[in-house]
CSV table of C-alpha atoms in Angstrom, one decimal:
chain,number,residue,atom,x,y,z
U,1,UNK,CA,-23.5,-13.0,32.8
U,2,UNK,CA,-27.2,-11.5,33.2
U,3,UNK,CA,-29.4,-10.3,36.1
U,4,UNK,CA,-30.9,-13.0,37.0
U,5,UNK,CA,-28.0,-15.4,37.2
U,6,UNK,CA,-26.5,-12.9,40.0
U,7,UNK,CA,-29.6,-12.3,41.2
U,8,UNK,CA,-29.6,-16.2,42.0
U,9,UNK,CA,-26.5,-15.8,43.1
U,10,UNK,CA,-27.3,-13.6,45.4
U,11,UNK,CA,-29.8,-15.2,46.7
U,12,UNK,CA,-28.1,-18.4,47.4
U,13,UNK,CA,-24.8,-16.3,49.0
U,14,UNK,CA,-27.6,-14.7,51.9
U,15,UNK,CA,-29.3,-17.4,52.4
U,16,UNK,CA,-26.6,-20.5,51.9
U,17,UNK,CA,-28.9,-22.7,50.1
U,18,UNK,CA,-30.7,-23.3,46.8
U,19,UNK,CA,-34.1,-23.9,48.3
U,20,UNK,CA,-34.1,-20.9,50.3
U,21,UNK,CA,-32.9,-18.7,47.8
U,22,UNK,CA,-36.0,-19.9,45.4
U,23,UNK,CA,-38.3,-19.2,48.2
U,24,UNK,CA,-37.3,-15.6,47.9
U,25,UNK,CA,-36.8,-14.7,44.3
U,26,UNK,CA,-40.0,-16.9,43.8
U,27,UNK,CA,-38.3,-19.5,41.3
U,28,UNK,CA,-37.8,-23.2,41.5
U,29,UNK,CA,-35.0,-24.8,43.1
U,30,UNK,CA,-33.7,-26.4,40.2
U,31,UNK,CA,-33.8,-22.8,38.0
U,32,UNK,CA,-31.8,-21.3,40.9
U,33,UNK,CA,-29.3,-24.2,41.1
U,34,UNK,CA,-29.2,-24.1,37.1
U,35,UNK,CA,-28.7,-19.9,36.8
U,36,UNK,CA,-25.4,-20.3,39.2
U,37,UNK,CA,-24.2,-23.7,37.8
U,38,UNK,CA,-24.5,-21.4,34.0
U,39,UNK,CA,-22.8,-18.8,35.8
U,40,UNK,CA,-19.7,-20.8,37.2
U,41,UNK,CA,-19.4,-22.4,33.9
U,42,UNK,CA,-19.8,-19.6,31.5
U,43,UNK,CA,-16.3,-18.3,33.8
U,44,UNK,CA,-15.3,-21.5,34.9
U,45,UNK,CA,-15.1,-20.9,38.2
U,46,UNK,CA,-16.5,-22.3,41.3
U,47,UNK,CA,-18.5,-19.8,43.0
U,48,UNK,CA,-19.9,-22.4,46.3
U,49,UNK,CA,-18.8,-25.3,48.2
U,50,UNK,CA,-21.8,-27.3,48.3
U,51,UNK,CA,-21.8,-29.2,51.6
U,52,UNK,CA,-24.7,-31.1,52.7
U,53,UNK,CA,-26.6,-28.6,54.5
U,54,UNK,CA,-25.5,-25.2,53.2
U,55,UNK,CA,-23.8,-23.5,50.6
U,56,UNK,CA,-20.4,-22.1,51.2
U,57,UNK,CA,-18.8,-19.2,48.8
U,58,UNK,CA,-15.5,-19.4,47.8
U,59,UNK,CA,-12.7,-17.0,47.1
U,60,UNK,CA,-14.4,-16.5,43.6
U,61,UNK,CA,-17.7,-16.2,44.7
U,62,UNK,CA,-16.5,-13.7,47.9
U,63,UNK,CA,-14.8,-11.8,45.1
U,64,UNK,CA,-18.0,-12.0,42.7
U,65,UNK,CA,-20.4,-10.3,45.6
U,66,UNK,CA,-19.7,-6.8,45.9
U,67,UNK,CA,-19.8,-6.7,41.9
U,68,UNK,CA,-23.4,-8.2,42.0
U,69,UNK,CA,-24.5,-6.4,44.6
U,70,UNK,CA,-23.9,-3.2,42.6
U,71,UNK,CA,-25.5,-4.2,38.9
U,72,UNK,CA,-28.0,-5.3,40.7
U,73,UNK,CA,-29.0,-2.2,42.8
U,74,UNK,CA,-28.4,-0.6,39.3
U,75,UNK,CA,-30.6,-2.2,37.2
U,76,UNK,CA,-33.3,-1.5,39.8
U,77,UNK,CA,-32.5,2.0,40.1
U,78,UNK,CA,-32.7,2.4,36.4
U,79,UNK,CA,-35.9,0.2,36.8
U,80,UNK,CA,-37.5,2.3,39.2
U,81,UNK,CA,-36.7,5.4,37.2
U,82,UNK,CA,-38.6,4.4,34.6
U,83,UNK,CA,-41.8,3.4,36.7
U,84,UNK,CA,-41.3,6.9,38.1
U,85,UNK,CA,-41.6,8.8,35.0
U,86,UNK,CA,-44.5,6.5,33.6
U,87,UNK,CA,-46.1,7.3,37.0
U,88,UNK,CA,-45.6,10.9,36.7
U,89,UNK,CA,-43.5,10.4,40.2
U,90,UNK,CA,-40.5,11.5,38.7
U,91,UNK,CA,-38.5,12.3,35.2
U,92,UNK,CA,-38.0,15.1,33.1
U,93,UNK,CA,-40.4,17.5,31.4
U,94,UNK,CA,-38.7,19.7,28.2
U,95,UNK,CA,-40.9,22.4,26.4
U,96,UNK,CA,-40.1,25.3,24.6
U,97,UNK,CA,-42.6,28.2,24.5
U,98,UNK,CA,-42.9,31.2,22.0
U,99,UNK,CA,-40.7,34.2,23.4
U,100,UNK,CA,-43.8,36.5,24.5
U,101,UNK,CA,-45.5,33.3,26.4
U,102,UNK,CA,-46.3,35.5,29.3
U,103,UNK,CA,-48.5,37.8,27.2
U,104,UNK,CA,-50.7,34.8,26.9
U,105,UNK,CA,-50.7,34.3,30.7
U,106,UNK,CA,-48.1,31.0,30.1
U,107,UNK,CA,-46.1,32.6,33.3
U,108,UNK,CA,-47.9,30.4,35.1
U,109,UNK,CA,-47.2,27.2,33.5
U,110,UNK,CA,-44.2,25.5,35.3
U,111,UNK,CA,-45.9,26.6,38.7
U,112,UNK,CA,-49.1,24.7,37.8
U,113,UNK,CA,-47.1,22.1,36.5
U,114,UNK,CA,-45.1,21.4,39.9
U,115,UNK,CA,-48.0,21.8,41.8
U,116,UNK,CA,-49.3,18.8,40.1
U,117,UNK,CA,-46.4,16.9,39.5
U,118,UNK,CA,-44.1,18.1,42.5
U,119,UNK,CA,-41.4,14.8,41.4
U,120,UNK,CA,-41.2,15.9,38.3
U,121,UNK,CA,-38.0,17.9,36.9
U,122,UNK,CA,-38.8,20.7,34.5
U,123,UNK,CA,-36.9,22.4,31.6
U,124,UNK,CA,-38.8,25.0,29.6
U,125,UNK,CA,-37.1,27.0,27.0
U,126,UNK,CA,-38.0,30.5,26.0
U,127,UNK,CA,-37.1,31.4,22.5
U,128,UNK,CA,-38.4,32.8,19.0
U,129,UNK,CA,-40.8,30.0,17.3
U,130,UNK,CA,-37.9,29.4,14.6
U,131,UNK,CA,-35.4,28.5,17.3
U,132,UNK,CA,-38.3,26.5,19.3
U,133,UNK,CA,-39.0,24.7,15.6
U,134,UNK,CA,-35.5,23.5,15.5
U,135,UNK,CA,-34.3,22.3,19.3
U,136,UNK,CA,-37.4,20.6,18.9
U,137,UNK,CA,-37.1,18.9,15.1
U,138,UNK,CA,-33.1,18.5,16.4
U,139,UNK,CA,-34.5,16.5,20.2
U,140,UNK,CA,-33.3,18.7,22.4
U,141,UNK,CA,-36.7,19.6,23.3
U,142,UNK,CA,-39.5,16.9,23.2
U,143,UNK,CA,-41.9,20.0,22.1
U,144,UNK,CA,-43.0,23.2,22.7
U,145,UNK,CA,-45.4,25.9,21.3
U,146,UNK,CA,-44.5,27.8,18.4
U,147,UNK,CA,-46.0,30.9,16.6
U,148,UNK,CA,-46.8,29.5,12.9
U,149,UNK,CA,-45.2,29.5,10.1
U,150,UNK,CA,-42.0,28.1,11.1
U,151,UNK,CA,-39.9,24.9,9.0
U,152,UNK,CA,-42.2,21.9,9.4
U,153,UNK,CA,-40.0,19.1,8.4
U,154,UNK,CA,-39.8,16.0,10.9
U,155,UNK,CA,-42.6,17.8,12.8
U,156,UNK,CA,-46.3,17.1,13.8
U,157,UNK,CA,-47.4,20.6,14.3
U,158,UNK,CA,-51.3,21.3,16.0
U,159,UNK,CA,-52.5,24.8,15.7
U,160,UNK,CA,-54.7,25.7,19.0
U,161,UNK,CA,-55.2,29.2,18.7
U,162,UNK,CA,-54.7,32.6,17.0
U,163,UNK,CA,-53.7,36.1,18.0
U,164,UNK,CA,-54.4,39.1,15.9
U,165,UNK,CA,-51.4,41.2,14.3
U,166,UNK,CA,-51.4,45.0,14.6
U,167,UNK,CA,-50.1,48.2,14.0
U,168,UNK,CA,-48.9,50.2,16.7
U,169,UNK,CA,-47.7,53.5,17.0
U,170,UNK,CA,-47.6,56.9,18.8
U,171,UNK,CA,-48.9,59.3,16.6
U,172,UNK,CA,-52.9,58.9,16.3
U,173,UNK,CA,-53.3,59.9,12.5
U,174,UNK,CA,-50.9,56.4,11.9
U,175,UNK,CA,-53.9,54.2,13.4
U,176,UNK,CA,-56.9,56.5,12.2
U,177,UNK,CA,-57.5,53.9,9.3
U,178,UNK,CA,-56.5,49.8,8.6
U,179,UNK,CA,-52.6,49.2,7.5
U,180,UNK,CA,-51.7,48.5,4.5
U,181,UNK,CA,-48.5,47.0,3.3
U,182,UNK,CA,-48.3,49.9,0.7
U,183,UNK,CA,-48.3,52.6,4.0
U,184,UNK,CA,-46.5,50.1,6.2
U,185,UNK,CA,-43.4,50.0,3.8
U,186,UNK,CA,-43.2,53.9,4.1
U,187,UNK,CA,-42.9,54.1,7.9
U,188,UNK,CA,-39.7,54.1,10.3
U,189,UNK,CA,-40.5,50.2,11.4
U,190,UNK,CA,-39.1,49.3,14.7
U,191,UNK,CA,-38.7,45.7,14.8
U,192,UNK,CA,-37.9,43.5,17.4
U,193,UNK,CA,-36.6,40.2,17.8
U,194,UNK,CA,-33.7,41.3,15.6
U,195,UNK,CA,-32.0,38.1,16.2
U,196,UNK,CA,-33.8,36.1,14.4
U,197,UNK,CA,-34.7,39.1,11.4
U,198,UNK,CA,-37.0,38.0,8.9
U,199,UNK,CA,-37.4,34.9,9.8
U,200,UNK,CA,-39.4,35.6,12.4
U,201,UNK,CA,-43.2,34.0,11.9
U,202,UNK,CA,-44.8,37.6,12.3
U,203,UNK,CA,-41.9,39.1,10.1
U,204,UNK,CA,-42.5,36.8,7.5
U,205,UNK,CA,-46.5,37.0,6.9
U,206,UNK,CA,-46.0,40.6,6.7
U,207,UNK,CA,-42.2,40.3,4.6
U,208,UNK,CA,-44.6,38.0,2.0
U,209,UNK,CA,-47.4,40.2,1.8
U,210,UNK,CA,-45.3,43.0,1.1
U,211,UNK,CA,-43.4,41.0,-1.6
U,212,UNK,CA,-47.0,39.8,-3.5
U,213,UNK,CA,-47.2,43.7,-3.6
U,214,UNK,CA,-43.8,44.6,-5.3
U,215,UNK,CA,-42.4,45.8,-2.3
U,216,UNK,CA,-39.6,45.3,0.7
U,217,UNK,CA,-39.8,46.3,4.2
U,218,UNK,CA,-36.7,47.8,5.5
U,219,UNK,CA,-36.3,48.1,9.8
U,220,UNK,CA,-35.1,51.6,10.8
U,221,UNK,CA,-34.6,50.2,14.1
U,222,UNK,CA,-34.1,46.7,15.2
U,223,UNK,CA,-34.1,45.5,18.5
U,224,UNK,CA,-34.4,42.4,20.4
U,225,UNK,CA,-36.9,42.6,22.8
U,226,UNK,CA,-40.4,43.8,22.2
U,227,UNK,CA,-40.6,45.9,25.3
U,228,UNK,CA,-37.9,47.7,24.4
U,229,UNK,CA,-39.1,48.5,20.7
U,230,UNK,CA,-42.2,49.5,22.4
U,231,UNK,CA,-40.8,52.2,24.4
U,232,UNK,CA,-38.9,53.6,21.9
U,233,UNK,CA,-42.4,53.9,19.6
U,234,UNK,CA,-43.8,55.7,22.9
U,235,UNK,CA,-40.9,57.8,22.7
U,236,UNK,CA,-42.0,58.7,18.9
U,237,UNK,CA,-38.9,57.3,17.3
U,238,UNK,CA,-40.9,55.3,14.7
U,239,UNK,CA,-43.6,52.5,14.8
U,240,UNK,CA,-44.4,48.9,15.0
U,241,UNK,CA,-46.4,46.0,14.9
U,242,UNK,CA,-47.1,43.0,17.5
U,243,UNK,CA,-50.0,41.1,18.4
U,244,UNK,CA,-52.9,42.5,20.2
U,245,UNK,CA,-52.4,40.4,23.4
U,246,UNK,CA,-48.9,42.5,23.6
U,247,UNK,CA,-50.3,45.8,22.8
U,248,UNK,CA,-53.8,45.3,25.1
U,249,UNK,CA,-51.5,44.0,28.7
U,250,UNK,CA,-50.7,46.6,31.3
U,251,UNK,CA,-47.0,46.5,30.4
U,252,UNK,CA,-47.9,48.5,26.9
U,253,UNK,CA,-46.4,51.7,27.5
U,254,UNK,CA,-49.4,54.6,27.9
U,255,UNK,CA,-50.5,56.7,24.6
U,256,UNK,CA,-49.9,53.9,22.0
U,257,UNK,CA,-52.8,53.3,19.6
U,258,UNK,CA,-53.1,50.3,17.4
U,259,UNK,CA,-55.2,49.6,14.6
U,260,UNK,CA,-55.9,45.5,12.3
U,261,UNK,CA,-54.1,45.3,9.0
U,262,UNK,CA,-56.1,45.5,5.7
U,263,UNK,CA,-56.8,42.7,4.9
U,264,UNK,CA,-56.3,41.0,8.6
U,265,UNK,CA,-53.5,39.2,9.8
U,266,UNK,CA,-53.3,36.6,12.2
U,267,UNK,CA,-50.4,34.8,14.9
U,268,UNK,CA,-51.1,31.2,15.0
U,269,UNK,CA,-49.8,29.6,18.1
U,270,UNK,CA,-49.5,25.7,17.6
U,271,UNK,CA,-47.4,22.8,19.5
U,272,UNK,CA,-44.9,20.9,17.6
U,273,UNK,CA,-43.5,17.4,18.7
U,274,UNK,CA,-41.7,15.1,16.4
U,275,UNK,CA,-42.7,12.7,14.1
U,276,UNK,CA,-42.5,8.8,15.1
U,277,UNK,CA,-41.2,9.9,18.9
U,278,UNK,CA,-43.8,9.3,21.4
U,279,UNK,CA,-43.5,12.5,24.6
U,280,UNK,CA,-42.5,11.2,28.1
U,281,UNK,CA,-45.0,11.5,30.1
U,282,UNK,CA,-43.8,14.1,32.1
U,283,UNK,CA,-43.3,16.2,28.7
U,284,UNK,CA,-47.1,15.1,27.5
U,285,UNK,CA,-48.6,16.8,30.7
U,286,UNK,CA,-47.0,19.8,30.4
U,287,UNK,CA,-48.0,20.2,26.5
U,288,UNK,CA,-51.3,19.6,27.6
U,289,UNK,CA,-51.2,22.4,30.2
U,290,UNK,CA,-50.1,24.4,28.4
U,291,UNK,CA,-52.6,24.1,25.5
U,292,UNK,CA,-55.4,23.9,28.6
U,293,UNK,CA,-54.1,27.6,29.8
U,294,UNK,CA,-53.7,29.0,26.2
U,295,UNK,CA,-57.7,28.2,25.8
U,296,UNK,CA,-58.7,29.4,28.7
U,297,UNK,CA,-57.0,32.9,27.8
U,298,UNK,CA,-59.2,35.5,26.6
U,299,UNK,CA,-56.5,37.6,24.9
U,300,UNK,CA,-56.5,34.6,22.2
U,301,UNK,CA,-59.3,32.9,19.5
U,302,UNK,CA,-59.9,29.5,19.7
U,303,UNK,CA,-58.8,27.5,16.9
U,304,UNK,CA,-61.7,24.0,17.7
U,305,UNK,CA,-61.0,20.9,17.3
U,306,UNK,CA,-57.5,20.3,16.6
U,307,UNK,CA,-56.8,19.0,20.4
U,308,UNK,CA,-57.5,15.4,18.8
U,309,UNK,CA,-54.5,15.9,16.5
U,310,UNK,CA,-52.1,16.6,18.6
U,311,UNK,CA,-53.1,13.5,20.5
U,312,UNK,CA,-53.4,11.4,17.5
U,313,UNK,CA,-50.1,12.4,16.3
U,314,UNK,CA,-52.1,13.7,12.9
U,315,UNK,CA,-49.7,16.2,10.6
U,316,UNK,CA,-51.3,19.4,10.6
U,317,UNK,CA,-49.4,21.9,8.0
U,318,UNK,CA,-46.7,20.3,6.6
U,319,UNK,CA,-44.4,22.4,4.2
């Protein structure tokens, strides 16, 4: 049984001939006649009397309507729902963003979205990189933007910009110089995003730098939130470090000072998608938003060129 035998059937049930019901599915006579006579003998049943000048259905073919009817109205619902989300007109986008987006003026992003695409469904995810890495690399989300390095695998990843990383703390002697690892690993660290620990990207450039030197930071205080860790270095009970856009928005608690690692390091924010999956639509606008937004922020450096990758599908980074 397929569509377009019961849409031939159909046809021939509303308007009681064969020549009619060409007319309106815009076949020939003899294909319409041929789809129901396939039908009826694929089930071997009789669907019409066929009188001289009209079709009449029969118990069968009463019985048969109601079930047409419906799997046909589905498959053009499902039909239309797919010209909807080609169109933009309706669908589902799915992104993840890093877990201080808004720091990077990224609050804005499903409210520009919608105002575009006011059809469109949206579900964006807020979580560390790492986790952002993996819903993506697992499908539940079609991308999202991640702060680097996360796991690669499976993953076209397309670094846009970078963010500086810095040391931040109450006590102005602690800042009168560049960090080093060597003075980092003797301060009371306050550490946030203490769910994901070390393997946190920023964690883990510094974790490695400190290991090339012979040494281990240890977090005095970990919490997981990095509002919260930098109230508590306000309140003097040790320091920290975040990126510059954190420590530079209104938000940063007053009498903080901050000074760049020696030698410098860097946050780099990139969208990841999957290998050999092509985005919805829907998904592809937001992505591009989002990267649009993240370059017009000035609390970020361009990284230029690498829009053409992420469009091209191009691996960038692969580990």
């Amino acid at each position: 049984m397929t569509l377009n035998q019961l849409r031939a059937f159909l046809a021939a049930a509303r308007t009681g001939s064969f020549t009619a019901a060409a007319a309106e599915i815009q076949l020939s006579q003899a294909a319409v006649s041929e789809l129901v006579r396939r039908l009826e003998q694929e089930h071997d049943v009789t669907l019409f009397q066929r009188g001289r000048r009209t079709l009449v259905l029969t118990d069968a073919g009463q019985e048969l309507v109601p079930h047409a009817e419906q799997s046909v109205a589905a498959a053009d619902d499902a039909s239309r729902a797919l010209r909807s989300v080609q169109s933009l007109r309706g669908g589902v986008a799915t992104f993840g963003v890093l877990r201080n987006a808004d720091y990077y003026l990224l609050s804005g992003l499903v409210a520009r979205f919608h105002a575009a695409h006011p059809h469109v469904r949206t579900r964006m995810v807020g979580l560390n990189s790492v986790q952002v890495a993996g819903e993506v690399a697992a499908g539940t989300l079609e991308a999202g933007l991640v702060v680097l390095p996360v796991a690669t695998e499976g993953l076209i990843v397309t670094p846009l910009v970078r963010d500086e990383v810095i040391f931040v703390s109450s006590d102005p002697a602690r800042v009168a110089a560049p960090m080093t690892v060597e003075r980092l690993a003797e301060m009371r660290l306050i550490l946030y995003d203490a769910h994901s620990g070390w393997h946190d990207p920023t964690r883990r450039q510094i974790a490695e730098r400190a290991a090339l030197a012979g040494l281990k930071l240890q977090p005095w205080i970990e919490v997981e939130h990095v509002e919260t860790a930098l109230n508590l270095v306000a309140a003097g009970a040790g320091d920290t470090f975040t990126s510059r856009a954190v420590a530079a928005s209104p938000g940063c608690p007053p009498g903080l000072g901050s000074v760049a690692f020696d030698p410098p390091i860097y946050d780099t924010i990139a969208l990841v998608r999957r290998e050999n999956r092509p985005l919805s639509p829907a998904t592809r606008e937001i992505a591009l938003l989002a990267q649009q937004m993240l370059h017009e922020s000035d609390r970020v450096e361009d990284l230029p060129g690498m829009a053409d990758d992420w469009l091209s599908g191009r691996r960038v980074g692969k580990k």
